[in-house]
Amino acid sequence: MKKYIVLLVLFVGFFTSYGQDVLINSTNNGQTFTGCSRTIYDSGGSAGSYGNSQDYRVSFISNNAALPGITLQIIDDIDIDAGDTLWIYDGDGTSPSQLFRGGPNNLTYFNASNGLIADDHFQMSILNTSHKITIRFKSNSTTTGAGFKISLSCSKLCQSVFSKIDNVLTTPQPDTNYIALCPWDTAKIVALGYYPMTDTMASPFYHQSDLTSTFNWNFGDGTTASGIGMTTVNHYFTPGRGYDVMLTIVDSSGCQSNNAFGLRVMTSMNPLSYIDPLPDICSGNSFLVDVGYSDSSTIHVNPVVSEQISSQLYDSTTFIPDGVCDGSACYNTFVTFNSFNPGQTIQSVTDIMSVCINMEHTFIGDLHFEIVCPNGQSTKLMNTTGSGQHGGANLGQANTSDAGDDCDPSTNPPGTGWTYCWSEQPSYAYHGTLDALSDGTSPVDSTNRTNHSNYIVPEESFSNLIGCPLNGTWNIKICDLWSADNGYVFWWTLELDPSLVPQAWTYDVGIQNVIWSGPYLTSTNDTTAQISPAIDANGSYDYTFTIIDRFGCGYDSTMALKVVQTPTPNLGNDTSICNDGVIVIIDPHYGIAGTTYNWSDFTTDPNLPVLYPGTYSVTVTNSNANIQCKGYDTVTVNYYVQPTANFTAQPTEGCSPLVVQFTDTSVPDTIAYSYAWDFGDPSATVNTSTEKNPQHLYSSYGNFDVSLSITSPNGCSSSISKPGLIKVHPTPLAKFTPNPSNASLSDNPNVTFTNETENYILSETTWRWDFGDGFSSTDMNTSHIYTDPDDYAVMLVATNSYGCADSVTHTVVVEDELFIPNILTPNGDGQNDYLVIGNLNTNRENVLKIYDRWGKKVYEKKNYNTTSRCKKTDPSGKTWNCGAVMNSGQGWTGEGCADGVYFYTFHYDGVIKTVDSNGTISILGNK
């Protein structure tokens, strides 16, 4: 197909105004044409194709002295066979440098410095002294093509100008002329002009620099910027598509850069589509969250792809309720295009291929459909006033059994949607407007998009949309203007003519990884996270995920997971029940709000009283409106004999202090019980016992309760208490004081005894005194006169009405002046036979020593009693033996004392006084 192209005016005001077509054919082969405005074709001209086996060339030269240069532009695609080639030479003939050499498989552009460029216009080099430019075309002998069309204009002779990107200062830094941007990024683009011929000997015509050149920026999104020395620009690109950024540098002489800038900007956008609500889970379980493109993924993401597409899909199910709900009867559904060139618009009704809706609805008659384009222009697909005057056919397999609130989708479940398409394409088959179809068969037959039949004619023509921008947000507006019916829109598409899409490059921004954070994350990877709440977890937990795409852009969001604590009932270890006892099984979850209990005996109380042996189980449930979390446990209850506690005590009554013997009489008596006695005696140091048959001393008086608790080895226990079992009567505490306690007979002593007895009641107490010398008294307080020296044990006995008695004894010492005789007549006549020391209190220590007249000790006695006599033997050892000698083991032996004078010493340790006495004793008539 021949491409029709217009002349590109590179430098306005530099070209001549006259023109002429030139064909490269056999007639013009080798010729030179003069002029400044020409259109050059292959041999087929503007409408035909070139021929086979051709090899022609034509040269051109300017006829304008002010514009001596030549500029060629290939306006459209070159349609030549793979074996054919087109050349452009910078000079006369085919020997100079090539500016262009191309064919379908070897399209290559050259500039004067032999550097690769990607533009479609070619200027004569300033070094070309011939001021000519030559075009050569060669075809093979087989297939031909539509050829080419080239425009020619005269221009100045320009020094070379090239533009290039500064890869260091541009941010983000380009990767092979591509910049990747996140939605929030602003690109900083820094360019440089390259002027290889300025100020050189080969081209000394004029000076070039960035400071004197104009930088014309085209950002590919419909916006531009221009300025002298504008090497740096900052620009924000709308996310979700790619942009070709073009830069043209025009130097101070008006010469334009003749290479393409070649920078492409790729923008990312948030891929997150929606998050399925996380289901409530029970603690102790795991839940896997994943990110993916499929419907089964928890976190749905859309592929981020910049591609040129001519259709868009709205795929969110929308409930269309009866009449007015939430203040409106109309519902909007949107799709957005960004694939077209800025400024492209609808030019014809055929630019819109179709508008298709997949839906179900009862009674079409009250529906209103309208499509609204990005600038607000609209057309009606079906129009109604809401009066119900239209037909009552249904769309799709509508659910006609709805109940409940007409505005509540939960009480109006959807039916099955059918697809209905509006179009004005001449080649499609139609079956009328929807208004007309509403009076026909119900449901209205759907559109067959495969064979393009059963399309619907819009009530208003698509011509109402001519002039609408292709890019932007389109809206299907659906109104339900009459109650008593409803329906659902499941999806709709707007399909535009694919030929409207510009030829462009594509890219995709894949997901690189996902970063997860939150409690109870047990494992994660790039696309999944496992959440395993602990068994004691309870409540709502937030989880944040950040999607990192291939450009390094991060998109985060948070989702909540509700965790219901799974009960962990614990009925304890297997236990026992005694034959007459009751135990209560208590679950530790008792008291947690929302917890329910179901026991194996069908009771629902949190605690279970157990009367009989067996195995008991419980199901404990925690729940919310969405889930129930259950826990289970069992316990076995065994059966044991119940003992009966009992005991006896002996005695049960007595005077204090009273020792009581307790004897266990519990039954059965064959079990080894553990015992716990309580004697009811809080004043005692030890008031309890664990013995089987203990004794207890009651020191105080009163009535005492006694209790016994016994426990069998199986845990069965029994208790008994006997109130007031032990009766302890008070015992008087006998006390008295003698005055004086040590008396001398020489003072004719009268000893007074003061009664100081405690714990007695005067009217109930009797007294008995024993003075130790055979005399007594029953008075409470008394006195007594002693007549002989001695130590007297005086005892007081106090007795109360209960017969409880106490006694106390004190010693009264009675002493007198000692008398030691000085003559003994131990002749056996009973007179002075013994040495009697008069008034001697033999309870006191004394020492008696006797010496003969020569000073020889003949007798010594410690604690001498009262008598001694001269005898040949005295086994008692208490008498003085008148000089006999003690032979060990044989008693006293030897002759008695001879008559004569003997000397003595006597030491007496008395209570009242100490006596040391010495003197002589004369013995007469011993032999």
PDB file of N, CA and C in Angstrom, residues 193-222:
ATOM      1  N   GLY A 193      24.266  19.064  24.700  1.00  0.00           N
ATOM      2  CA  GLY A 193      24.420  19.208  23.268  1.00  0.00           C
ATOM      3  C   GLY A 193      25.834  18.801  22.856  1.00  0.00           C
ATOM      4  N   TYR A 194      25.908  18.117  21.725  1.00  0.00           N
ATOM      5  CA  TYR A 194      27.218  17.711  21.219  1.00  0.00           C
ATOM      6  C   TYR A 194      27.404  18.410  19.876  1.00  0.00           C
ATOM      7  N   TYR A 195      28.471  19.218  19.798  1.00  0.00           N
ATOM      8  CA  TYR A 195      28.727  20.047  18.622  1.00  0.00           C
ATOM      9  C   TYR A 195      30.117  19.702  18.081  1.00  0.00           C
ATOM     10  N   PRO A 196      30.238  18.658  17.286  1.00  0.00           N
ATOM     11  CA  PRO A 196      31.577  18.174  16.881  1.00  0.00           C
ATOM     12  C   PRO A 196      32.301  19.091  15.902  1.00  0.00           C
ATOM     13  N   MET A 197      31.573  20.025  15.249  1.00  0.00           N
ATOM     14  CA  MET A 197      32.228  20.823  14.216  1.00  0.00           C
ATOM     15  C   MET A 197      32.497  22.251  14.665  1.00  0.00           C
ATOM     16  N   THR A 198      32.001  22.645  15.827  1.00  0.00           N
ATOM     17  CA  THR A 198      32.140  24.042  16.213  1.00  0.00           C
ATOM     18  C   THR A 198      33.598  24.389  16.491  1.00  0.00           C
ATOM     19  N   ASP A 199      34.008  25.547  16.025  1.00  0.00           N
ATOM     20  CA  ASP A 199      35.340  26.090  16.273  1.00  0.00           C
ATOM     21  C   ASP A 199      36.457  25.184  15.775  1.00  0.00           C
ATOM     22  N   THR A 200      36.167  24.365  14.728  1.00  0.00           N
ATOM     23  CA  THR A 200      37.209  23.499  14.177  1.00  0.00           C
ATOM     24  C   THR A 200      37.725  24.099  12.869  1.00  0.00           C
ATOM     25  N   MET A 201      38.885  23.670  12.459  1.00  0.00           N
ATOM     26  CA  MET A 201      39.468  24.150  11.209  1.00  0.00           C
ATOM     27  C   MET A 201      38.628  23.717  10.021  1.00  0.00           C
ATOM     28  N   ALA A 202      37.984  22.541  10.193  1.00  0.00           N
ATOM     29  CA  ALA A 202      37.174  22.043   9.083  1.00  0.00           C
ATOM     30  C   ALA A 202      35.885  22.827   8.944  1.00  0.00           C
ATOM     31  N   SER A 203      35.430  23.444  10.018  1.00  0.00           N
ATOM     32  CA  SER A 203      34.158  24.156   9.969  1.00  0.00           C
ATOM     33  C   SER A 203      34.222  25.384  10.855  1.00  0.00           C
ATOM     34  N   PRO A 204      34.805  26.439  10.374  1.00  0.00           N
ATOM     35  CA  PRO A 204      34.997  27.640  11.199  1.00  0.00           C
ATOM     36  C   PRO A 204      33.866  28.649  11.058  1.00  0.00           C
ATOM     37  N   PHE A 205      32.671  28.179  10.672  1.00  0.00           N
ATOM     38  CA  PHE A 205      31.633  29.126  10.289  1.00  0.00           C
ATOM     39  C   PHE A 205      31.030  29.864  11.471  1.00  0.00           C
ATOM     40  N   TYR A 206      30.621  29.123  12.537  1.00  0.00           N
ATOM     41  CA  TYR A 206      30.033  29.821  13.676  1.00  0.00           C
ATOM     42  C   TYR A 206      30.213  28.964  14.931  1.00  0.00           C
ATOM     43  N   HIS A 207      30.114  29.622  16.085  1.00  0.00           N
ATOM     44  CA  HIS A 207      30.311  28.953  17.377  1.00  0.00           C
ATOM     45  C   HIS A 207      28.981  28.372  17.894  1.00  0.00           C
ATOM     46  N   GLN A 208      29.049  27.166  18.417  1.00  0.00           N
ATOM     47  CA  GLN A 208      27.877  26.501  18.992  1.00  0.00           C
ATOM     48  C   GLN A 208      28.143  26.170  20.464  1.00  0.00           C
ATOM     49  N   SER A 209      27.094  26.229  21.300  1.00  0.00           N
ATOM     50  CA  SER A 209      27.197  25.804  22.707  1.00  0.00           C
ATOM     51  C   SER A 209      25.801  25.648  23.280  1.00  0.00           C
ATOM     52  N   ASP A 210      25.727  24.982  24.465  1.00  0.00           N
ATOM     53  CA  ASP A 210      24.434  24.823  25.145  1.00  0.00           C
ATOM     54  C   ASP A 210      23.867  26.176  25.556  1.00  0.00           C
ATOM     55  N   LEU A 211      24.739  27.127  25.855  1.00  0.00           N
ATOM     56  CA  LEU A 211      24.264  28.419  26.344  1.00  0.00           C
ATOM     57  C   LEU A 211      23.585  29.242  25.266  1.00  0.00           C
ATOM     58  N   THR A 212      23.893  28.919  23.975  1.00  0.00           N
ATOM     59  CA  THR A 212      23.297  29.682  22.875  1.00  0.00           C
ATOM     60  C   THR A 212      22.288  28.867  22.092  1.00  0.00           C
ATOM     61  N   SER A 213      22.047  27.617  22.503  1.00  0.00           N
ATOM     62  CA  SER A 213      21.121  26.738  21.790  1.00  0.00           C
ATOM     63  C   SER A 213      19.805  26.646  22.542  1.00  0.00           C
ATOM     64  N   THR A 214      18.742  26.434  21.770  1.00  0.00           N
ATOM     65  CA  THR A 214      17.406  26.276  22.343  1.00  0.00           C
ATOM     66  C   THR A 214      17.094  24.790  22.487  1.00  0.00           C
ATOM     67  N   PHE A 215      16.654  24.407  23.695  1.00  0.00           N
ATOM     68  CA  PHE A 215      16.322  23.010  23.981  1.00  0.00           C
ATOM     69  C   PHE A 215      14.796  22.886  23.987  1.00  0.00           C
ATOM     70  N   ASN A 216      14.275  22.106  23.042  1.00  0.00           N
ATOM     71  CA  ASN A 216      12.837  21.892  22.916  1.00  0.00           C
ATOM     72  C   ASN A 216      12.502  20.477  23.409  1.00  0.00           C
ATOM     73  N   TRP A 217      11.799  20.430  24.534  1.00  0.00           N
ATOM     74  CA  TRP A 217      11.471  19.138  25.165  1.00  0.00           C
ATOM     75  C   TRP A 217      10.034  18.758  24.840  1.00  0.00           C
ATOM     76  N   ASN A 218       9.844  17.489  24.524  1.00  0.00           N
ATOM     77  CA  ASN A 218       8.503  16.899  24.384  1.00  0.00           C
ATOM     78  C   ASN A 218       8.472  15.656  25.270  1.00  0.00           C
ATOM     79  N   PHE A 219       7.628  15.704  26.304  1.00  0.00           N
ATOM     80  CA  PHE A 219       7.653  14.629  27.309  1.00  0.00           C
ATOM     81  C   PHE A 219       6.796  13.435  26.937  1.00  0.00           C
ATOM     82  N   GLY A 220       6.155  13.494  25.787  1.00  0.00           N
ATOM     83  CA  GLY A 220       5.391  12.334  25.343  1.00  0.00           C
ATOM     84  C   GLY A 220       4.045  12.180  26.012  1.00  0.00           C
ATOM     85  N   ASP A 221       3.666  13.108  26.880  1.00  0.00           N
ATOM     86  CA  ASP A 221       2.378  13.042  27.558  1.00  0.00           C
ATOM     87  C   ASP A 221       1.513  14.245  27.224  1.00  0.00           C
ATOM     88  N   GLY A 222       1.848  14.902  26.103  1.00  0.00           N
ATOM     89  CA  GLY A 222       1.076  16.074  25.706  1.00  0.00           C
ATOM     90  C   GLY A 222       1.625  17.375  26.235  1.00  0.00           C
TER      91      GLY A 222
END
